[in-house]
Amino acid sequence: MSTTTGTPPAAKAGGNLPHTSGGATRILASVGAQNLSLIGALVVVLALFGTLNDNFLSLGNMQVIAEAATITGLLAVVQTVVIIIGGLDISVGSQAGVASVVSAMAFTSAGSNPYLGIAAALAVGVLVGIVNGLVIVYGRVNPTIATLAGLAAYKGLAQLLSDGRAQGYVLNDDLFVFLGRGKIAGLPVMVWILVLVALGVHVLLKYTDIGRNIYAIGGNDTAARLAGISINKYLIAVYGLIGVVAAVAGVLLTARTGSGQPVSGSEGLELKAITAAALGGCALKGGKGGIGGTLLAVALLGCLENGLTVQGVNSFWQNVAQGSLLVIAVVIQQRRSGERPIGLPA
């Protein structure tokens, strides 16, 4: 009885077919189906508004979109980290508002010293971020409730410090002008700051033990605790990181507008940041997500908002669109996870 060990039929038909299929699978796995969907949606939005308005795809308008999306992008990047670890921060916009006011007031009171203004904003950012973390960890308060309280408290603090008005004037300072309106290699400085922060956080999450532990905590906090990971320390550190990056966003808001803004410019940023993180593939239950998808979602939201504005669509409808996108993102996550929808039979 003989055994045939010839070439497999698929290889006879075309030796490259399995390799090609495997290569496509590897590319899909590395890019991610979620990211490919975002890229497709971004292309559609660019094509649609580019057709409706000849100036939409111009270099000048692309830079306007990039600058406008920078502050949202910074907050979305750190929102991604806190969602991965299993938390949430609804107070990021208010934190940016406090930092914006403090940076302008410290700048003015110190005789137009930009370094002191920036340092004061960063110090306040660290403080409010750690306060959030301490309330969540040692107060045993749900992150959503804790940061919802922070949203109101930090907004009120910014208004108390500023008496509800824009504070200071920083456009007579070279450093603030450079941060808000300068360019490096043709790109706005604000965009470079976003790129550096996003790259640093991406490396932290993907290539360090700290990042692996953050994913582990979000994926299964019980297993992470049994593995010896100090969950409390990680939570406080992550919320502290949010405070620092929110302070950077606040400084850029001051630099861009020319004064400290207690509410204007920072209100609604938390919704945009959460929407971008959810659209980018972050599982709101934790343990899943990445910076690449978040940045693609930020770009999509920025182009959509700019395109609707250029077309004269009422800003109220833009809010409706953002809320709808957040719901759609969560629905898609639920369907992919296979979890039973609440209120429906199994």
Tab-separated table of C-alpha atoms in Angstrom:
chain	number	residue	atom	x	y	z
A	1	MET	CA	0.000	0.000	0.000
A	2	SER	CA	1.590	3.268	-1.122
A	3	THR	CA	1.262	6.759	0.362
A	4	THR	CA	1.237	9.848	-1.865
A	5	THR	CA	3.209	12.799	-0.586
A	6	GLY	CA	2.972	15.069	-3.570
A	7	THR	CA	2.412	18.829	-3.705
A	8	PRO	CA	-0.893	19.976	-2.147
A	9	PRO	CA	-3.564	20.933	-4.699
A	10	ALA	CA	-3.590	24.523	-3.580
A	11	ALA	CA	0.128	24.799	-4.151
A	12	LYS	CA	-0.183	23.199	-7.611
A	13	ALA	CA	-2.835	25.705	-8.583
A	14	GLY	CA	-0.755	28.620	-7.432
A	15	GLY	CA	2.062	28.416	-4.936
A	16	ASN	CA	1.644	32.026	-3.841
A	17	LEU	CA	-2.012	31.810	-2.858
A	18	PRO	CA	-1.568	30.619	0.737
A	19	HIS	CA	1.263	33.110	1.250
A	20	THR	CA	-0.845	35.938	-0.157
A	21	SER	CA	-3.803	35.014	2.012
A	22	GLY	CA	-1.584	34.799	5.072
A	23	GLY	CA	0.010	38.144	4.249
A	24	ALA	CA	-3.380	39.809	3.917
A	25	THR	CA	-4.443	38.277	7.220
A	26	ARG	CA	-1.309	39.522	8.936
A	27	ILE	CA	-1.822	43.031	7.537
A	28	LEU	CA	-5.449	43.016	8.676
A	29	ALA	CA	-4.403	41.806	12.122
A	30	SER	CA	-1.689	44.453	12.458
A	31	VAL	CA	-3.883	47.331	11.276
A	32	GLY	CA	-7.085	46.059	12.881
A	33	ALA	CA	-10.578	45.826	11.439
A	34	GLN	CA	-11.662	48.762	13.612
A	35	ASN	CA	-8.906	50.981	12.214
A	36	LEU	CA	-9.660	49.945	8.650
A	37	SER	CA	-13.287	50.943	9.223
A	38	LEU	CA	-12.182	54.325	10.549
A	39	ILE	CA	-9.853	54.851	7.589
A	40	GLY	CA	-12.721	54.026	5.225
A	41	ALA	CA	-15.063	56.412	7.024
A	42	LEU	CA	-12.400	59.144	6.978
A	43	VAL	CA	-11.907	58.722	3.230
A	44	VAL	CA	-15.668	58.972	2.677
A	45	VAL	CA	-15.931	62.147	4.786
A	46	LEU	CA	-12.974	63.750	2.986
A	47	ALA	CA	-14.395	62.858	-0.417
A	48	LEU	CA	-17.894	64.057	0.482
A	49	PHE	CA	-16.943	67.461	1.868
A	50	GLY	CA	-14.188	67.858	-0.738
A	51	THR	CA	-16.858	67.507	-3.409
A	52	LEU	CA	-19.221	69.932	-1.678
A	53	ASN	CA	-16.550	72.585	-1.066
A	54	ASP	CA	-13.436	73.131	-3.184
A	55	ASN	CA	-11.479	74.614	-0.262
A	56	PHE	CA	-12.137	71.774	2.161
A	57	LEU	CA	-9.129	69.709	1.056
A	58	SER	CA	-6.811	72.703	0.790
A	59	LEU	CA	-3.593	72.672	2.820
A	60	GLY	CA	-4.748	75.691	4.803
A	61	ASN	CA	-8.007	74.058	5.853
A	62	MET	CA	-6.242	70.791	6.724
A	63	GLN	CA	-4.003	72.763	9.082
A	64	VAL	CA	-7.056	74.442	10.614
A	65	ILE	CA	-8.587	71.007	11.225
A	66	ALA	CA	-5.341	69.709	12.729
A	67	GLU	CA	-4.995	72.670	15.092
A	68	ALA	CA	-8.633	72.474	16.174
A	69	ALA	CA	-8.344	68.729	16.821
A	70	THR	CA	-5.113	68.939	18.829
A	71	ILE	CA	-6.634	69.688	22.232
A	72	THR	CA	-9.318	67.032	21.746
A	73	GLY	CA	-6.590	64.643	20.598
A	74	LEU	CA	-4.495	65.155	23.723
A	75	LEU	CA	-7.468	64.462	25.989
A	76	ALA	CA	-8.568	61.494	23.877
A	77	VAL	CA	-5.101	59.918	24.134
A	78	VAL	CA	-5.157	59.904	27.942
A	79	GLN	CA	-8.851	58.991	27.963
A	80	THR	CA	-7.779	55.900	26.054
A	81	VAL	CA	-5.367	54.941	28.837
A	82	VAL	CA	-7.930	55.352	31.613
A	83	ILE	CA	-10.575	53.392	29.675
A	84	ILE	CA	-8.091	50.573	29.040
A	85	ILE	CA	-7.412	50.316	32.777
A	86	GLY	CA	-11.161	50.066	33.380
A	87	GLY	CA	-11.944	53.638	34.434
A	88	LEU	CA	-13.336	56.794	32.894
A	89	ASP	CA	-12.706	60.520	33.301
A	90	ILE	CA	-15.568	62.887	32.544
A	91	SER	CA	-13.734	65.853	34.080
A	92	VAL	CA	-10.937	66.276	31.508
A	93	GLY	CA	-12.509	69.353	29.908
A	94	SER	CA	-12.919	71.084	33.257
A	95	GLN	CA	-9.346	70.184	34.198
A	96	ALA	CA	-8.137	71.832	31.000
A	97	GLY	CA	-10.216	74.907	31.853
A	98	VAL	CA	-8.660	75.219	35.320
A	99	ALA	CA	-5.172	74.801	33.865
A	100	SER	CA	-5.880	77.431	31.206
A	101	VAL	CA	-6.978	79.996	33.812
A	102	VAL	CA	-4.066	79.211	36.158
A	103	SER	CA	-1.487	79.441	33.356
A	104	ALA	CA	-2.707	82.909	32.295
A	105	MET	CA	-3.085	84.247	35.836
A	106	ALA	CA	0.329	82.980	36.950
A	107	PHE	CA	1.869	84.394	33.768
A	108	THR	CA	0.391	87.825	34.465
A	109	SER	CA	1.100	87.905	38.196
A	110	ALA	CA	4.731	86.864	37.676
A	111	GLY	CA	5.499	89.775	35.378
A	112	SER	CA	4.774	87.976	32.084
A	113	ASN	CA	6.857	84.891	32.909
A	114	PRO	CA	5.642	82.092	30.581
A	115	TYR	CA	7.672	79.367	32.291
A	116	LEU	CA	6.052	80.075	35.645
A	117	GLY	CA	2.633	80.134	34.015
A	118	ILE	CA	3.183	76.746	32.378
A	119	ALA	CA	4.704	75.251	35.551
A	120	ALA	CA	1.738	76.444	37.629
A	121	ALA	CA	-0.702	74.878	35.170
A	122	LEU	CA	1.154	71.541	35.227
A	123	ALA	CA	1.252	71.563	39.032
A	124	VAL	CA	-2.499	72.128	39.195
A	125	GLY	CA	-3.020	69.396	36.617
A	126	VAL	CA	-1.072	66.861	38.688
A	127	LEU	CA	-2.984	67.882	41.800
A	128	VAL	CA	-6.500	67.552	40.363
A	129	GLY	CA	-5.611	64.296	38.603
A	130	ILE	CA	-4.291	62.724	41.799
A	131	VAL	CA	-7.323	63.995	43.726
A	132	ASN	CA	-9.548	62.131	41.246
A	133	GLY	CA	-7.481	58.993	41.694
A	134	LEU	CA	-7.540	59.195	45.500
A	135	VAL	CA	-11.319	59.685	45.568
A	136	ILE	CA	-11.803	56.658	43.314
A	137	VAL	CA	-9.332	54.384	45.125
A	138	TYR	CA	-9.697	55.278	48.790
A	139	GLY	CA	-13.174	56.767	48.674
A	140	ARG	CA	-14.326	53.667	46.761
A	141	VAL	CA	-16.329	55.879	44.425
A	142	ASN	CA	-17.239	54.700	40.939
A	143	PRO	CA	-14.960	56.490	38.408
A	144	THR	CA	-17.929	57.824	36.451
A	145	ILE	CA	-19.488	59.380	39.564
A	146	ALA	CA	-16.163	60.665	40.920
A	147	THR	CA	-15.184	62.405	37.698
A	148	LEU	CA	-18.731	63.643	37.110
A	149	ALA	CA	-18.367	65.404	40.446
A	150	GLY	CA	-14.966	66.624	39.263
A	151	LEU	CA	-16.546	67.989	36.082
A	152	ALA	CA	-18.763	70.275	38.153
A	153	ALA	CA	-16.189	71.067	40.840
A	154	TYR	CA	-13.310	71.975	38.517
A	155	LYS	CA	-15.565	74.034	36.277
A	156	GLY	CA	-16.739	75.930	39.358
A	157	LEU	CA	-13.132	76.354	40.533
A	158	ALA	CA	-12.099	77.799	37.162
A	159	GLN	CA	-15.005	80.249	37.306
A	160	LEU	CA	-14.218	81.238	40.896
A	161	LEU	CA	-10.552	81.886	40.114
A	162	SER	CA	-11.384	83.921	37.019
A	163	ASP	CA	-14.633	85.500	38.212
A	164	GLY	CA	-16.216	83.867	35.179
A	165	ARG	CA	-14.172	85.912	32.692
A	166	ALA	CA	-11.199	85.296	30.413
A	167	GLN	CA	-7.991	86.094	32.266
A	168	GLY	CA	-4.706	87.668	31.180
A	169	TYR	CA	-3.261	88.267	27.749
A	170	VAL	CA	-0.404	86.069	26.542
A	171	LEU	CA	-0.040	87.001	22.882
A	172	ASN	CA	2.665	89.530	23.740
A	173	ASP	CA	4.901	86.631	24.792
A	174	ASP	CA	7.075	84.792	22.254
A	175	LEU	CA	6.764	81.361	23.891
A	176	PHE	CA	2.965	81.377	24.055
A	177	VAL	CA	2.783	82.702	20.487
A	178	PHE	CA	5.129	79.916	19.385
A	179	LEU	CA	3.041	77.258	21.138
A	180	GLY	CA	-0.253	78.555	19.791
A	181	ARG	CA	0.672	79.738	16.309
A	182	GLY	CA	4.200	78.604	15.514
A	183	LYS	CA	5.194	75.943	12.989
A	184	ILE	CA	7.987	73.391	12.723
A	185	ALA	CA	8.698	71.813	9.324
A	186	GLY	CA	5.414	73.240	8.034
A	187	LEU	CA	3.264	71.704	10.771
A	188	PRO	CA	1.774	73.654	13.697
A	189	VAL	CA	3.660	73.255	16.980
A	190	MET	CA	0.415	72.124	18.612
A	191	VAL	CA	0.261	69.164	16.244
A	192	TRP	CA	3.861	68.210	17.047
A	193	ILE	CA	3.014	68.249	20.754
A	194	LEU	CA	0.091	65.901	20.121
A	195	VAL	CA	2.317	63.594	18.071
A	196	LEU	CA	4.970	63.459	20.813
A	197	VAL	CA	2.443	62.795	23.580
A	198	ALA	CA	0.636	60.153	21.520
A	199	LEU	CA	3.907	58.452	20.587
A	200	GLY	CA	5.074	58.439	24.202
A	201	VAL	CA	1.798	56.950	25.455
A	202	HIS	CA	1.778	54.380	22.623
A	203	VAL	CA	5.279	53.206	23.545
A	204	LEU	CA	4.285	53.098	27.225
A	205	LEU	CA	1.245	50.922	26.520
A	206	LYS	CA	2.723	48.583	23.928
A	207	TYR	CA	6.373	48.112	24.847
A	208	THR	CA	6.706	48.412	28.634
A	209	ASP	CA	5.713	46.343	31.655
A	210	ILE	CA	3.674	49.323	32.845
A	211	GLY	CA	1.539	49.173	29.713
A	212	ARG	CA	1.088	45.413	29.954
A	213	ASN	CA	-0.023	45.798	33.557
A	214	ILE	CA	-2.521	48.508	32.560
A	215	TYR	CA	-4.070	46.130	30.017
A	216	ALA	CA	-4.036	43.331	32.585
A	217	ILE	CA	-5.860	45.439	35.193
A	218	GLY	CA	-8.522	46.464	32.694
A	219	GLY	CA	-8.930	42.957	31.339
A	220	ASN	CA	-9.217	41.172	34.708
A	221	ASP	CA	-8.474	43.131	37.851
A	222	THR	CA	-8.808	40.044	40.079
A	223	ALA	CA	-6.160	38.149	38.132
A	224	ALA	CA	-3.963	41.259	38.074
A	225	ARG	CA	-4.224	41.593	41.853
A	226	LEU	CA	-3.351	37.921	42.339
A	227	ALA	CA	-0.358	38.444	40.050
A	228	GLY	CA	0.952	41.055	42.487
A	229	ILE	CA	0.109	44.204	40.529
A	230	SER	CA	-0.611	47.190	42.774
A	231	ILE	CA	-3.894	48.258	41.210
A	232	ASN	CA	-4.374	51.256	43.500
A	233	LYS	CA	-0.998	52.738	42.580
A	234	TYR	CA	-1.667	52.258	38.886
A	235	LEU	CA	-5.078	53.911	39.082
A	236	ILE	CA	-3.739	56.950	40.937
A	237	ALA	CA	-0.810	57.216	38.508
A	238	VAL	CA	-3.092	57.004	35.449
A	239	TYR	CA	-5.401	59.729	36.768
A	240	GLY	CA	-2.315	61.799	37.585
A	241	LEU	CA	-1.180	61.352	33.965
A	242	ILE	CA	-4.586	62.572	32.798
A	243	GLY	CA	-4.162	65.693	34.935
A	244	VAL	CA	-0.746	66.442	33.414
A	245	VAL	CA	-1.919	66.043	29.804
A	246	ALA	CA	-5.120	67.985	30.534
A	247	ALA	CA	-2.897	70.775	31.871
A	248	VAL	CA	-0.870	70.702	28.637
A	249	ALA	CA	-4.159	70.981	26.735
A	250	GLY	CA	-5.119	73.930	28.954
A	251	VAL	CA	-1.823	75.701	28.251
A	252	LEU	CA	-2.339	75.203	24.508
A	253	LEU	CA	-5.886	76.526	24.852
A	254	THR	CA	-4.479	79.651	26.504
A	255	ALA	CA	-1.825	80.001	23.812
A	256	ARG	CA	-4.343	79.540	21.017
A	257	THR	CA	-6.992	81.949	22.344
A	258	GLY	CA	-4.583	84.447	23.889
A	259	SER	CA	-6.045	84.272	27.421
A	260	GLY	CA	-7.092	81.889	30.180
A	261	GLN	CA	-10.494	80.381	29.402
A	262	PRO	CA	-12.529	79.089	32.367
A	263	VAL	CA	-15.243	77.478	30.237
A	264	SER	CA	-15.154	78.680	26.624
A	265	GLY	CA	-13.012	76.317	24.580
A	266	SER	CA	-12.950	73.546	27.200
A	267	GLU	CA	-16.672	72.811	27.586
A	268	GLY	CA	-17.701	69.642	25.780
A	269	LEU	CA	-14.150	68.333	25.385
A	270	GLU	CA	-14.912	65.361	27.633
A	271	LEU	CA	-17.637	64.137	25.254
A	272	LYS	CA	-15.313	64.474	22.275
A	273	ALA	CA	-12.502	62.641	24.067
A	274	ILE	CA	-14.719	59.742	25.150
A	275	THR	CA	-16.321	59.519	21.703
A	276	ALA	CA	-12.909	59.402	20.010
A	277	ALA	CA	-11.651	56.690	22.364
A	278	ALA	CA	-14.805	54.584	21.889
A	279	LEU	CA	-14.757	55.017	18.106
A	280	GLY	CA	-11.070	54.124	18.152
A	281	GLY	CA	-11.829	50.695	19.564
A	282	CYS	CA	-11.566	51.116	23.328
A	283	ALA	CA	-13.797	48.664	25.166
A	284	LEU	CA	-15.579	50.701	27.821
A	285	LYS	CA	-15.293	47.722	30.196
A	286	GLY	CA	-11.500	47.982	29.946
A	287	GLY	CA	-8.605	45.863	28.715
A	288	LYS	CA	-8.796	46.793	25.045
A	289	GLY	CA	-7.832	49.785	22.926
A	290	GLY	CA	-4.939	51.602	21.328
A	291	ILE	CA	-3.632	55.049	20.483
A	292	GLY	CA	-3.661	54.536	16.702
A	293	GLY	CA	-7.410	53.970	16.558
A	294	THR	CA	-8.044	56.923	18.870
A	295	LEU	CA	-6.043	59.294	16.665
A	296	LEU	CA	-7.911	58.092	13.574
A	297	ALA	CA	-11.181	58.768	15.369
A	298	VAL	CA	-9.958	62.243	16.384
A	299	ALA	CA	-9.143	62.956	12.737
A	300	LEU	CA	-12.573	61.688	11.654
A	301	LEU	CA	-14.392	63.830	14.229
A	302	GLY	CA	-12.264	66.873	13.342
A	303	CYS	CA	-12.979	66.558	9.611
A	304	LEU	CA	-16.669	65.933	10.238
A	305	GLU	CA	-16.988	68.977	12.515
A	306	ASN	CA	-15.083	71.230	10.116
A	307	GLY	CA	-17.022	69.974	7.109
A	308	LEU	CA	-20.377	70.576	8.784
A	309	THR	CA	-19.253	74.065	9.839
A	310	VAL	CA	-18.086	74.916	6.329
A	311	GLN	CA	-21.452	73.777	4.978
A	312	GLY	CA	-23.216	76.049	7.456
A	313	VAL	CA	-24.814	73.254	9.479
A	314	ASN	CA	-26.098	74.416	12.877
A	315	SER	CA	-23.658	73.571	15.684
A	316	PHE	CA	-26.512	71.924	17.600
A	317	TRP	CA	-26.665	69.257	14.902
A	318	GLN	CA	-22.931	68.703	15.365
A	319	ASN	CA	-23.620	67.791	18.985
A	320	VAL	CA	-26.320	65.399	17.822
A	321	ALA	CA	-23.811	63.804	15.443
A	322	GLN	CA	-21.216	63.367	18.202
A	323	GLY	CA	-23.714	61.768	20.549
A	324	SER	CA	-24.965	59.478	17.807
A	325	LEU	CA	-21.431	58.359	16.963
A	326	LEU	CA	-20.781	57.495	20.612
A	327	VAL	CA	-23.936	55.364	20.774
A	328	ILE	CA	-23.060	53.652	17.477
A	329	ALA	CA	-19.543	52.876	18.718
A	330	VAL	CA	-20.846	51.290	21.932
A	331	VAL	CA	-23.518	49.286	20.065
A	332	ILE	CA	-20.856	47.903	17.716
A	333	GLN	CA	-18.697	46.945	20.698
A	334	GLN	CA	-21.594	45.128	22.364
A	335	ARG	CA	-22.408	43.213	19.185
A	336	ARG	CA	-18.799	42.185	18.642
A	337	SER	CA	-18.384	41.064	22.248
A	338	GLY	CA	-21.427	38.803	21.960
A	339	GLU	CA	-22.833	40.024	25.257
A	340	ARG	CA	-26.578	39.734	25.829
A	341	PRO	CA	-28.253	43.144	25.389
A	342	ILE	CA	-29.761	44.463	28.612
A	343	GLY	CA	-33.488	43.870	28.889
A	344	LEU	CA	-33.684	41.272	26.099
A	345	PRO	CA	-34.062	37.521	26.593
A	346	ALA	CA	-30.983	35.338	26.246
